[in-house]
PDB file of C-alpha atoms and ligand atoms in Angstrom:
ATOM      1  CA  MET A   1     -15.930  24.707 -12.173  1.00  0.00           C
ATOM      2  CA  SER A   2     -16.766  21.169 -11.373  1.00  0.00           C
ATOM      3  CA  GLU A   3     -18.967  20.342  -8.665  1.00  0.00           C
ATOM      4  CA  LYS A   4     -17.715  16.511  -8.528  1.00  0.00           C
ATOM      5  CA  SER A   5     -16.486  15.268  -5.576  1.00  0.00           C
ATOM      6  CA  PRO A   6     -12.889  14.609  -5.833  1.00  0.00           C
ATOM      7  CA  LEU A   7     -11.560  11.226  -6.782  1.00  0.00           C
ATOM      8  CA  LYS A   8     -10.788   8.375  -3.870  1.00  0.00           C
ATOM      9  CA  LEU A   9      -7.389   5.798  -3.130  1.00  0.00           C
ATOM     10  CA  LEU A  10      -7.067   3.846  -0.759  1.00  0.00           C
ATOM     11  CA  CYS A  11      -3.725   2.122  -0.404  1.00  0.00           C
ATOM     12  CA  VAL A  12      -3.742  -0.669   2.582  1.00  0.00           C
ATOM     13  CA  THR A  13      -0.239  -1.606   3.746  1.00  0.00           C
ATOM     14  CA  ALA A  14       1.323  -4.119   6.050  1.00  0.00           C
ATOM     15  CA  HIS A  15       4.031  -2.071   7.984  1.00  0.00           C
ATOM     16  CA  PRO A  16       5.466   1.249   8.219  1.00  0.00           C
ATOM     17  CA  ASP A  17       7.308   1.631   5.398  1.00  0.00           C
ATOM     18  CA  ASP A  18       5.184   0.039   2.848  1.00  0.00           C
ATOM     19  CA  GLU A  19       3.307   3.323   1.969  1.00  0.00           C
ATOM     20  CA  CYS A  20       6.846   5.073   0.665  1.00  0.00           C
ATOM     21  CA  PHE A  21       8.965   1.697  -0.543  1.00  0.00           C
ATOM     22  CA  ALA A  22       6.249   0.331  -2.836  1.00  0.00           C
ATOM     23  CA  PHE A  23       3.492   3.130  -3.263  1.00  0.00           C
ATOM     24  CA  GLY A  24       5.060   6.368  -2.413  1.00  0.00           C
ATOM     25  CA  GLY A  25       4.621   7.493  -5.838  1.00  0.00           C
ATOM     26  CA  ALA A  26       1.029   6.412  -6.893  1.00  0.00           C
ATOM     27  CA  LEU A  27       0.175   8.244  -3.637  1.00  0.00           C
ATOM     28  CA  MET A  28       2.220  11.405  -4.720  1.00  0.00           C
ATOM     29  CA  LEU A  29       1.330  11.612  -7.991  1.00  0.00           C
ATOM     30  CA  ALA A  30      -2.270  10.818  -7.498  1.00  0.00           C
ATOM     31  CA  ALA A  31      -2.014  14.061  -4.075  1.00  0.00           C
ATOM     32  CA  GLU A  32      -0.787  16.247  -6.580  1.00  0.00           C
ATOM     33  CA  ALA A  33      -3.886  15.409  -9.324  1.00  0.00           C
ATOM     34  CA  GLY A  34      -6.343  16.460  -6.288  1.00  0.00           C
ATOM     35  CA  VAL A  35      -6.624  12.712  -6.265  1.00  0.00           C
ATOM     36  CA  GLU A  36      -8.088  12.375  -1.985  1.00  0.00           C
ATOM     37  CA  THR A  37      -5.272   9.423  -0.480  1.00  0.00           C
ATOM     38  CA  SER A  38      -5.641   7.528   2.584  1.00  0.00           C
ATOM     39  CA  VAL A  39      -3.408   5.290   3.854  1.00  0.00           C
ATOM     40  CA  ILE A  40      -4.187   1.946   6.757  1.00  0.00           C
ATOM     41  CA  CYS A  41      -1.315   0.252   7.328  1.00  0.00           C
ATOM     42  CA  PHE A  42      -2.032  -3.351   9.255  1.00  0.00           C
ATOM     43  CA  THR A  43       1.061  -3.443  12.088  1.00  0.00           C
ATOM     44  CA  ASP A  44       3.536  -1.277  13.919  1.00  0.00           C
ATOM     45  CA  GLY A  45       6.557  -3.202  12.494  1.00  0.00           C
ATOM     46  CA  GLN A  46       8.114  -3.842  15.679  1.00  0.00           C
ATOM     47  CA  ALA A  47       8.791  -7.210  14.610  1.00  0.00           C
ATOM     48  CA  ALA A  48      11.496  -5.244  12.110  1.00  0.00           C
ATOM     49  CA  THR A  49      15.089  -6.762  11.986  1.00  0.00           C
ATOM     50  CA  ASN A  50      16.494  -2.656  11.952  1.00  0.00           C
ATOM     51  CA  ARG A  51      15.307  -1.581  15.793  1.00  0.00           C
ATOM     52  CA  GLY A  52      16.494   2.117  15.719  1.00  0.00           C
ATOM     53  CA  VAL A  53      17.443   3.130  19.525  1.00  0.00           C
ATOM     54  CA  ALA A  54      14.195   0.887  21.012  1.00  0.00           C
ATOM     55  CA  ALA A  55      14.390  -0.869  23.761  1.00  0.00           C
ATOM     56  CA  SER A  56      11.753  -3.000  23.562  1.00  0.00           C
ATOM     57  CA  GLY A  57       9.157  -4.216  20.799  1.00  0.00           C
ATOM     58  CA  ALA A  58       6.540  -1.861  22.112  1.00  0.00           C
ATOM     59  CA  GLU A  59       9.013   0.588  22.041  1.00  0.00           C
ATOM     60  CA  LEU A  60       9.742   0.548  18.655  1.00  0.00           C
ATOM     61  CA  GLY A  61       6.413   0.281  17.528  1.00  0.00           C
ATOM     62  CA  ARG A  62       5.531   3.394  19.114  1.00  0.00           C
ATOM     63  CA  MET A  63       8.326   5.039  17.399  1.00  0.00           C
ATOM     64  CA  ARG A  64       7.492   3.367  14.195  1.00  0.00           C
ATOM     65  CA  ARG A  65       3.870   5.475  14.698  1.00  0.00           C
ATOM     66  CA  GLU A  66       5.889   8.128  14.762  1.00  0.00           C
ATOM     67  CA  GLU A  67       7.831   7.728  11.183  1.00  0.00           C
ATOM     68  CA  PHE A  68       4.526   6.725   9.927  1.00  0.00           C
ATOM     69  CA  ALA A  69       2.785   9.567  10.214  1.00  0.00           C
ATOM     70  CA  ALA A  70       5.841  11.790   9.107  1.00  0.00           C
ATOM     71  CA  SER A  71       5.991   9.787   5.887  1.00  0.00           C
ATOM     72  CA  CYS A  72       2.344   9.924   5.163  1.00  0.00           C
ATOM     73  CA  LYS A  73       2.553  13.457   5.523  1.00  0.00           C
ATOM     74  CA  ILE A  74       5.674  14.184   3.280  1.00  0.00           C
ATOM     75  CA  LEU A  75       3.309  12.168   0.985  1.00  0.00           C
ATOM     76  CA  ASP A  76       1.206  14.568   1.103  1.00  0.00           C
ATOM     77  CA  VAL A  77      -1.852  11.560   2.577  1.00  0.00           C
ATOM     78  CA  ALA A  78      -5.137  13.073   3.060  1.00  0.00           C
ATOM     79  CA  HIS A  79      -5.899  10.263   5.814  1.00  0.00           C
ATOM     80  CA  HIS A  80      -3.696   7.972   7.561  1.00  0.00           C
ATOM     81  CA  GLU A  81      -4.657   4.912  10.341  1.00  0.00           C
ATOM     82  CA  LEU A  82      -2.519   2.427  11.687  1.00  0.00           C
ATOM     83  CA  LEU A  83      -4.056  -0.742  13.541  1.00  0.00           C
ATOM     84  CA  ASP A  84      -3.125  -2.706  16.131  1.00  0.00           C
ATOM     85  CA  TYR A  85      -2.282  -6.255  14.330  1.00  0.00           C
ATOM     86  CA  GLN A  86       0.678  -8.172  15.225  1.00  0.00           C
ATOM     87  CA  ASP A  87       3.782  -7.759  13.415  1.00  0.00           C
ATOM     88  CA  ALA A  88       5.097 -10.782  11.428  1.00  0.00           C
ATOM     89  CA  GLN A  89       1.592 -12.792  12.502  1.00  0.00           C
ATOM     90  CA  LEU A  90      -0.758 -11.435   9.320  1.00  0.00           C
ATOM     91  CA  GLU A  91      -1.220 -15.398   8.680  1.00  0.00           C
ATOM     92  CA  PHE A  92      -2.834 -16.151  11.915  1.00  0.00           C
ATOM     93  CA  ALA A  93      -4.839 -13.354  12.114  1.00  0.00           C
ATOM     94  CA  ASN A  94      -9.091 -14.397  11.645  1.00  0.00           C
ATOM     95  CA  PHE A  95      -9.175 -13.820   8.291  1.00  0.00           C
ATOM     96  CA  SER A  96     -13.388 -12.606   8.206  1.00  0.00           C
ATOM     97  CA  GLU A  97     -13.040 -10.856  10.792  1.00  0.00           C
ATOM     98  CA  THR A  98      -9.966  -8.950   9.386  1.00  0.00           C
ATOM     99  CA  ALA A  99     -11.404  -8.428   5.897  1.00  0.00           C
ATOM    100  CA  ALA A 100     -14.857  -7.594   8.087  1.00  0.00           C
ATOM    101  CA  LEU A 101     -12.904  -3.929   9.293  1.00  0.00           C
ATOM    102  CA  LEU A 102     -11.701  -3.180   5.561  1.00  0.00           C
ATOM    103  CA  VAL A 103     -14.964  -3.617   4.250  1.00  0.00           C
ATOM    104  CA  GLN A 104     -16.271  -1.395   6.832  1.00  0.00           C
ATOM    105  CA  ARG A 105     -13.863   0.841   5.990  1.00  0.00           C
ATOM    106  CA  ILE A 106     -14.577   1.207   2.391  1.00  0.00           C
ATOM    107  CA  ARG A 107     -18.171   1.360   2.917  1.00  0.00           C
ATOM    108  CA  THR A 108     -17.129   4.497   5.035  1.00  0.00           C
ATOM    109  CA  TYR A 109     -14.344   5.058   3.092  1.00  0.00           C
ATOM    110  CA  LYS A 110     -16.238   4.999  -0.361  1.00  0.00           C
ATOM    111  CA  PRO A 111     -12.421   4.853  -2.108  1.00  0.00           C
ATOM    112  CA  ASP A 112     -12.220   4.738  -6.215  1.00  0.00           C
ATOM    113  CA  VAL A 113      -8.705   3.211  -6.672  1.00  0.00           C
ATOM    114  CA  VAL A 114      -7.793   0.653  -4.033  1.00  0.00           C
ATOM    115  CA  LEU A 115      -3.827  -0.387  -3.965  1.00  0.00           C
ATOM    116  CA  THR A 116      -2.365  -3.375  -2.283  1.00  0.00           C
ATOM    117  CA  PHE A 117       0.160  -6.008  -2.734  1.00  0.00           C
ATOM    118  CA  GLY A 118      -0.060  -8.766  -4.793  1.00  0.00           C
ATOM    119  CA  GLY A 119      -0.152 -12.428  -3.512  1.00  0.00           C
ATOM    120  CA  ASP A 120       3.110 -12.938  -3.783  1.00  0.00           C
ATOM    121  CA  GLY A 121       4.597 -10.485  -0.733  1.00  0.00           C
ATOM    122  CA  ALA A 122       6.626  -8.204  -3.247  1.00  0.00           C
ATOM    123  CA  MET A 123      10.172  -7.861  -3.377  1.00  0.00           C
ATOM    124  CA  ASN A 124      10.583  -9.350  -0.139  1.00  0.00           C
ATOM    125  CA  THR A 125       8.183 -12.232  -0.051  1.00  0.00           C
ATOM    126  CA  HIS A 126       6.984 -10.916   3.479  1.00  0.00           C
ATOM    127  CA  ALA A 127       3.549 -13.237   5.005  1.00  0.00           C
ATOM    128  CA  ASP A 128       2.298 -10.136   5.932  1.00  0.00           C
ATOM    129  CA  HIS A 129       1.996  -8.869   2.395  1.00  0.00           C
ATOM    130  CA  THR A 130       0.680 -11.370   1.166  1.00  0.00           C
ATOM    131  CA  MET A 131      -2.362 -11.284   3.298  1.00  0.00           C
ATOM    132  CA  VAL A 132      -2.741  -8.193   3.181  1.00  0.00           C
ATOM    133  CA  SER A 133      -3.612  -9.063  -0.583  1.00  0.00           C
ATOM    134  CA  CYS A 134      -5.634 -11.437   0.443  1.00  0.00           C
ATOM    135  CA  PHE A 135      -7.751  -9.311   2.956  1.00  0.00           C
ATOM    136  CA  THR A 136      -7.959  -6.504   0.653  1.00  0.00           C
ATOM    137  CA  ASN A 137      -8.790  -8.125  -1.808  1.00  0.00           C
ATOM    138  CA  ALA A 138     -11.375 -10.270   0.060  1.00  0.00           C
ATOM    139  CA  ALA A 139     -13.148  -6.822   1.225  1.00  0.00           C
ATOM    140  CA  PHE A 140     -12.524  -4.598  -2.648  1.00  0.00           C
ATOM    141  CA  HIS A 141     -15.492  -7.561  -3.315  1.00  0.00           C
ATOM    142  CA  TRP A 142     -17.675  -8.158  -0.269  1.00  0.00           C
ATOM    143  CA  ALA A 143     -17.853  -4.199   0.620  1.00  0.00           C
ATOM    144  CA  ALA A 144     -19.852  -4.090  -2.564  1.00  0.00           C
ATOM    145  CA  SER A 145     -21.936  -7.108  -1.840  1.00  0.00           C
ATOM    146  CA  PRO A 146     -25.362  -6.568   0.173  1.00  0.00           C
ATOM    147  CA  LYS A 147     -24.814 -10.249   0.957  1.00  0.00           C
ATOM    148  CA  ARG A 148     -21.725  -9.564   2.758  1.00  0.00           C
ATOM    149  CA  PHE A 149     -21.560  -7.663   6.126  1.00  0.00           C
ATOM    150  CA  PRO A 150     -25.117  -6.379   6.036  1.00  0.00           C
ATOM    151  CA  GLY A 151     -24.588  -5.013   9.274  1.00  0.00           C
ATOM    152  CA  LEU A 152     -21.820  -2.981   8.578  1.00  0.00           C
ATOM    153  CA  GLY A 153     -23.313   0.014   6.097  1.00  0.00           C
ATOM    154  CA  PRO A 154     -24.738   0.578   2.658  1.00  0.00           C
ATOM    155  CA  THR A 155     -22.408  -1.445   0.152  1.00  0.00           C
ATOM    156  CA  HIS A 156     -19.713   0.397  -1.838  1.00  0.00           C
ATOM    157  CA  THR A 157     -18.258  -0.742  -5.337  1.00  0.00           C
ATOM    158  CA  ALA A 158     -14.811   0.422  -6.013  1.00  0.00           C
ATOM    159  CA  ARG A 159     -13.651   1.030  -9.653  1.00  0.00           C
ATOM    160  CA  ARG A 160     -10.678  -0.066  -9.405  1.00  0.00           C
ATOM    161  CA  LEU A 161      -8.111  -2.682  -7.343  1.00  0.00           C
ATOM    162  CA  PHE A 162      -4.571  -2.400  -8.090  1.00  0.00           C
ATOM    163  CA  TYR A 163      -1.749  -5.050  -6.623  1.00  0.00           C
ATOM    164  CA  ASN A 164       1.977  -3.285  -6.791  1.00  0.00           C
ATOM    165  CA  THR A 165       4.604  -5.082  -8.794  1.00  0.00           C
ATOM    166  CA  THR A 166       7.612  -4.914  -9.965  1.00  0.00           C
ATOM    167  CA  ASN A 167       9.834  -5.350 -12.697  1.00  0.00           C
ATOM    168  CA  PHE A 168      12.698  -6.401 -10.941  1.00  0.00           C
ATOM    169  CA  PHE A 169      14.238  -8.294  -8.096  1.00  0.00           C
ATOM    170  CA  PHE A 170      16.931  -8.246  -5.444  1.00  0.00           C
ATOM    171  CA  PRO A 171      19.951  -9.244  -6.408  1.00  0.00           C
ATOM    172  CA  GLY A 172      20.742 -12.871  -3.701  1.00  0.00           C
ATOM    173  CA  ARG A 173      17.424 -12.775  -2.760  1.00  0.00           C
ATOM    174  CA  PRO A 174      14.701 -15.068  -2.821  1.00  0.00           C
ATOM    175  CA  ALA A 175      12.529 -14.304  -5.992  1.00  0.00           C
ATOM    176  CA  PRO A 176       9.006 -13.965  -5.387  1.00  0.00           C
ATOM    177  CA  LEU A 177       6.281 -14.530  -8.293  1.00  0.00           C
ATOM    178  CA  PRO A 178       4.871 -11.353  -9.216  1.00  0.00           C
ATOM    179  CA  ALA A 179       2.145  -9.985 -11.697  1.00  0.00           C
ATOM    180  CA  PRO A 180       2.236  -8.883 -14.978  1.00  0.00           C
ATOM    181  CA  TRP A 181       2.029  -5.014 -14.398  1.00  0.00           C
ATOM    182  CA  THR A 182      -0.839  -3.147 -16.709  1.00  0.00           C
ATOM    183  CA  VAL A 183       0.404   0.569 -15.410  1.00  0.00           C
ATOM    184  CA  THR A 184       3.620   2.021 -15.605  1.00  0.00           C
ATOM    185  CA  LEU A 185       3.857   5.418 -13.669  1.00  0.00           C
ATOM    186  CA  ASP A 186       6.428   7.315 -14.682  1.00  0.00           C
ATOM    187  CA  VAL A 187       7.528   8.752 -10.817  1.00  0.00           C
ATOM    188  CA  THR A 188      10.835  10.806 -11.472  1.00  0.00           C
ATOM    189  CA  SER A 189       9.049  14.046 -10.497  1.00  0.00           C
ATOM    190  CA  VAL A 190       7.923  12.952  -7.365  1.00  0.00           C
ATOM    191  CA  GLN A 191      11.641  10.503  -6.986  1.00  0.00           C
ATOM    192  CA  HIS A 192      13.325  13.008  -4.562  1.00  0.00           C
ATOM    193  CA  ARG A 193       9.946  12.705  -2.181  1.00  0.00           C
ATOM    194  CA  LYS A 194      10.137   9.076  -2.081  1.00  0.00           C
ATOM    195  CA  PHE A 195      13.609   9.473  -0.107  1.00  0.00           C
ATOM    196  CA  GLU A 196      12.664  11.676   1.634  1.00  0.00           C
ATOM    197  CA  ALA A 197       9.424   9.615   2.789  1.00  0.00           C
ATOM    198  CA  PHE A 198      11.751   6.345   3.376  1.00  0.00           C
ATOM    199  CA  ARG A 199      14.202   8.568   5.563  1.00  0.00           C
ATOM    200  CA  ALA A 200      11.569   9.700   7.858  1.00  0.00           C
ATOM    201  CA  HIS A 201      11.291   6.217   9.218  1.00  0.00           C
ATOM    202  CA  THR A 202      14.433   6.694  10.945  1.00  0.00           C
ATOM    203  CA  SER A 203      14.592   3.259  12.745  1.00  0.00           C
ATOM    204  CA  GLN A 204      14.450   1.432   9.185  1.00  0.00           C
ATOM    205  CA  LEU A 205      17.618   4.045   7.735  1.00  0.00           C
ATOM    206  CA  PRO A 206      20.220   0.471   8.239  1.00  0.00           C
ATOM    207  CA  LEU A 207      17.596  -1.121   5.258  1.00  0.00           C
ATOM    208  CA  MET A 208      17.855   2.464   2.974  1.00  0.00           C
ATOM    209  CA  GLU A 209      21.510   2.501   3.169  1.00  0.00           C
ATOM    210  CA  LYS A 210      22.002  -1.119   2.019  1.00  0.00           C
ATOM    211  CA  PHE A 211      19.802  -0.819  -0.992  1.00  0.00           C
ATOM    212  CA  GLN A 212      19.654   2.945  -1.558  1.00  0.00           C
ATOM    213  CA  SER A 213      22.138   2.846  -4.221  1.00  0.00           C
ATOM    214  CA  PHE A 214      19.858  -0.012  -6.212  1.00  0.00           C
ATOM    215  CA  PHE A 215      16.669   1.774  -5.068  1.00  0.00           C
ATOM    216  CA  GLU A 216      18.031   4.769  -6.756  1.00  0.00           C
ATOM    217  CA  LYS A 217      18.657   2.894  -9.834  1.00  0.00           C
ATOM    218  CA  ARG A 218      15.096   1.874 -10.430  1.00  0.00           C
ATOM    219  CA  ALA A 219      13.101   4.855  -8.029  1.00  0.00           C
ATOM    220  CA  GLY A 220      11.882   6.130 -11.875  1.00  0.00           C
ATOM    221  CA  GLN A 221       9.344   3.588 -11.938  1.00  0.00           C
ATOM    222  CA  GLU A 222       6.318   2.019 -10.579  1.00  0.00           C
ATOM    223  CA  PHE A 223       4.573  -1.047 -11.186  1.00  0.00           C
ATOM    224  CA  TYR A 224       0.746  -1.776 -10.644  1.00  0.00           C
ATOM    225  CA  THR A 225      -1.971  -4.486 -12.114  1.00  0.00           C
ATOM    226  CA  LEU A 226      -5.745  -3.621 -12.542  1.00  0.00           C
ATOM    227  CA  VAL A 227      -6.809  -7.230 -10.955  1.00  0.00           C
ATOM    228  CA  SER A 228     -10.634  -6.325 -10.875  1.00  0.00           C
ATOM    229  CA  THR A 229     -13.231  -3.409 -12.261  1.00  0.00           C
ATOM    230  CA  PRO A 230     -17.276  -3.166 -12.433  1.00  0.00           C
ATOM    231  CA  GLU A 231     -16.814  -3.883 -16.339  1.00  0.00           C
ATOM    232  CA  PRO A 232     -15.645  -6.644 -18.057  1.00  0.00           C
ATOM    233  CA  GLN A 233     -12.374  -5.303 -20.140  1.00  0.00           C
ATOM    234  CA  ALA A 234      -9.158  -6.662 -22.074  1.00  0.00           C
ATOM    235  CA  ALA A 235      -6.184  -5.763 -20.121  1.00  0.00           C
ATOM    236  CA  ILE A 236      -4.488  -3.293 -21.627  1.00  0.00           C
ATOM    237  CA  GLN A 237      -1.240  -0.921 -21.041  1.00  0.00           C
ATOM    238  CA  GLN A 238      -1.828   2.164 -19.094  1.00  0.00           C
ATOM    239  CA  THR A 239       0.426   4.759 -17.997  1.00  0.00           C
ATOM    240  CA  ASP A 240      -2.212   6.607 -15.165  1.00  0.00           C
ATOM    241  CA  LEU A 241      -4.430   4.681 -12.074  1.00  0.00           C
ATOM    242  CA  PHE A 242      -7.206   6.792 -13.080  1.00  0.00           C
ATOM    243  CA  VAL A 243      -7.861   6.886 -16.781  1.00  0.00           C
ATOM    244  CA  GLY A 244     -11.348   7.521 -17.277  1.00  0.00           C
ATOM    245  CA  LEU A 245     -12.528   7.960 -13.907  1.00  0.00           C
TER     246      LEU A 245
HETATM  247 ZN1   ZN B 301       6.415  -4.462   4.634  1.00  0.00          ZN
END
């Protein structure tokens, strides 16, 4: 038996439900392969259009924290953390402080693979998604640099940073400018659980109902772009986030 400790994956998101809509397949496949998975979500999603039975933003935030925890459980996420940033306000957050928070998490958790959104802001071009991409990109590099935040613990060089990307657009919506993918994940084996995790976001069910048939047609694959690694290399097409690790 191998003495090697399990590989670790860190996924950084903006809102409760991003973890299943965007990254659910990757998280479940990784867990199935024995990878330890962790999700950090920046906001409690209290600016959402769909508000369930919540009477206030704070109440919606509390509901969505619970929904996030339930979804992470279905996705077999080993650790999840929901931060206290304001939904729909991430573009105004202090960049250096926010990146430092992620540097500290990366140096402590020591992931091999980091997943986040691309700069396009994902399917709905949400500014929070773009900002999470920027913070995570900076933190991925700065966590590995002894010059950056030396007070936040020993450096950690994660092996791969991937952006989530897409091979389709929502009809009738402003299209993002997505990164070309380098990884096509076949997530059909975990598709039913991905939908189960969607449905754990009870307050967001109207959104799910609106797009359900559309998602069902497209749900068998997730697309990722390898954006950073410690080794210089040509981009090649893969079907696994962990090849060679
Ligand atoms: Zn989101």
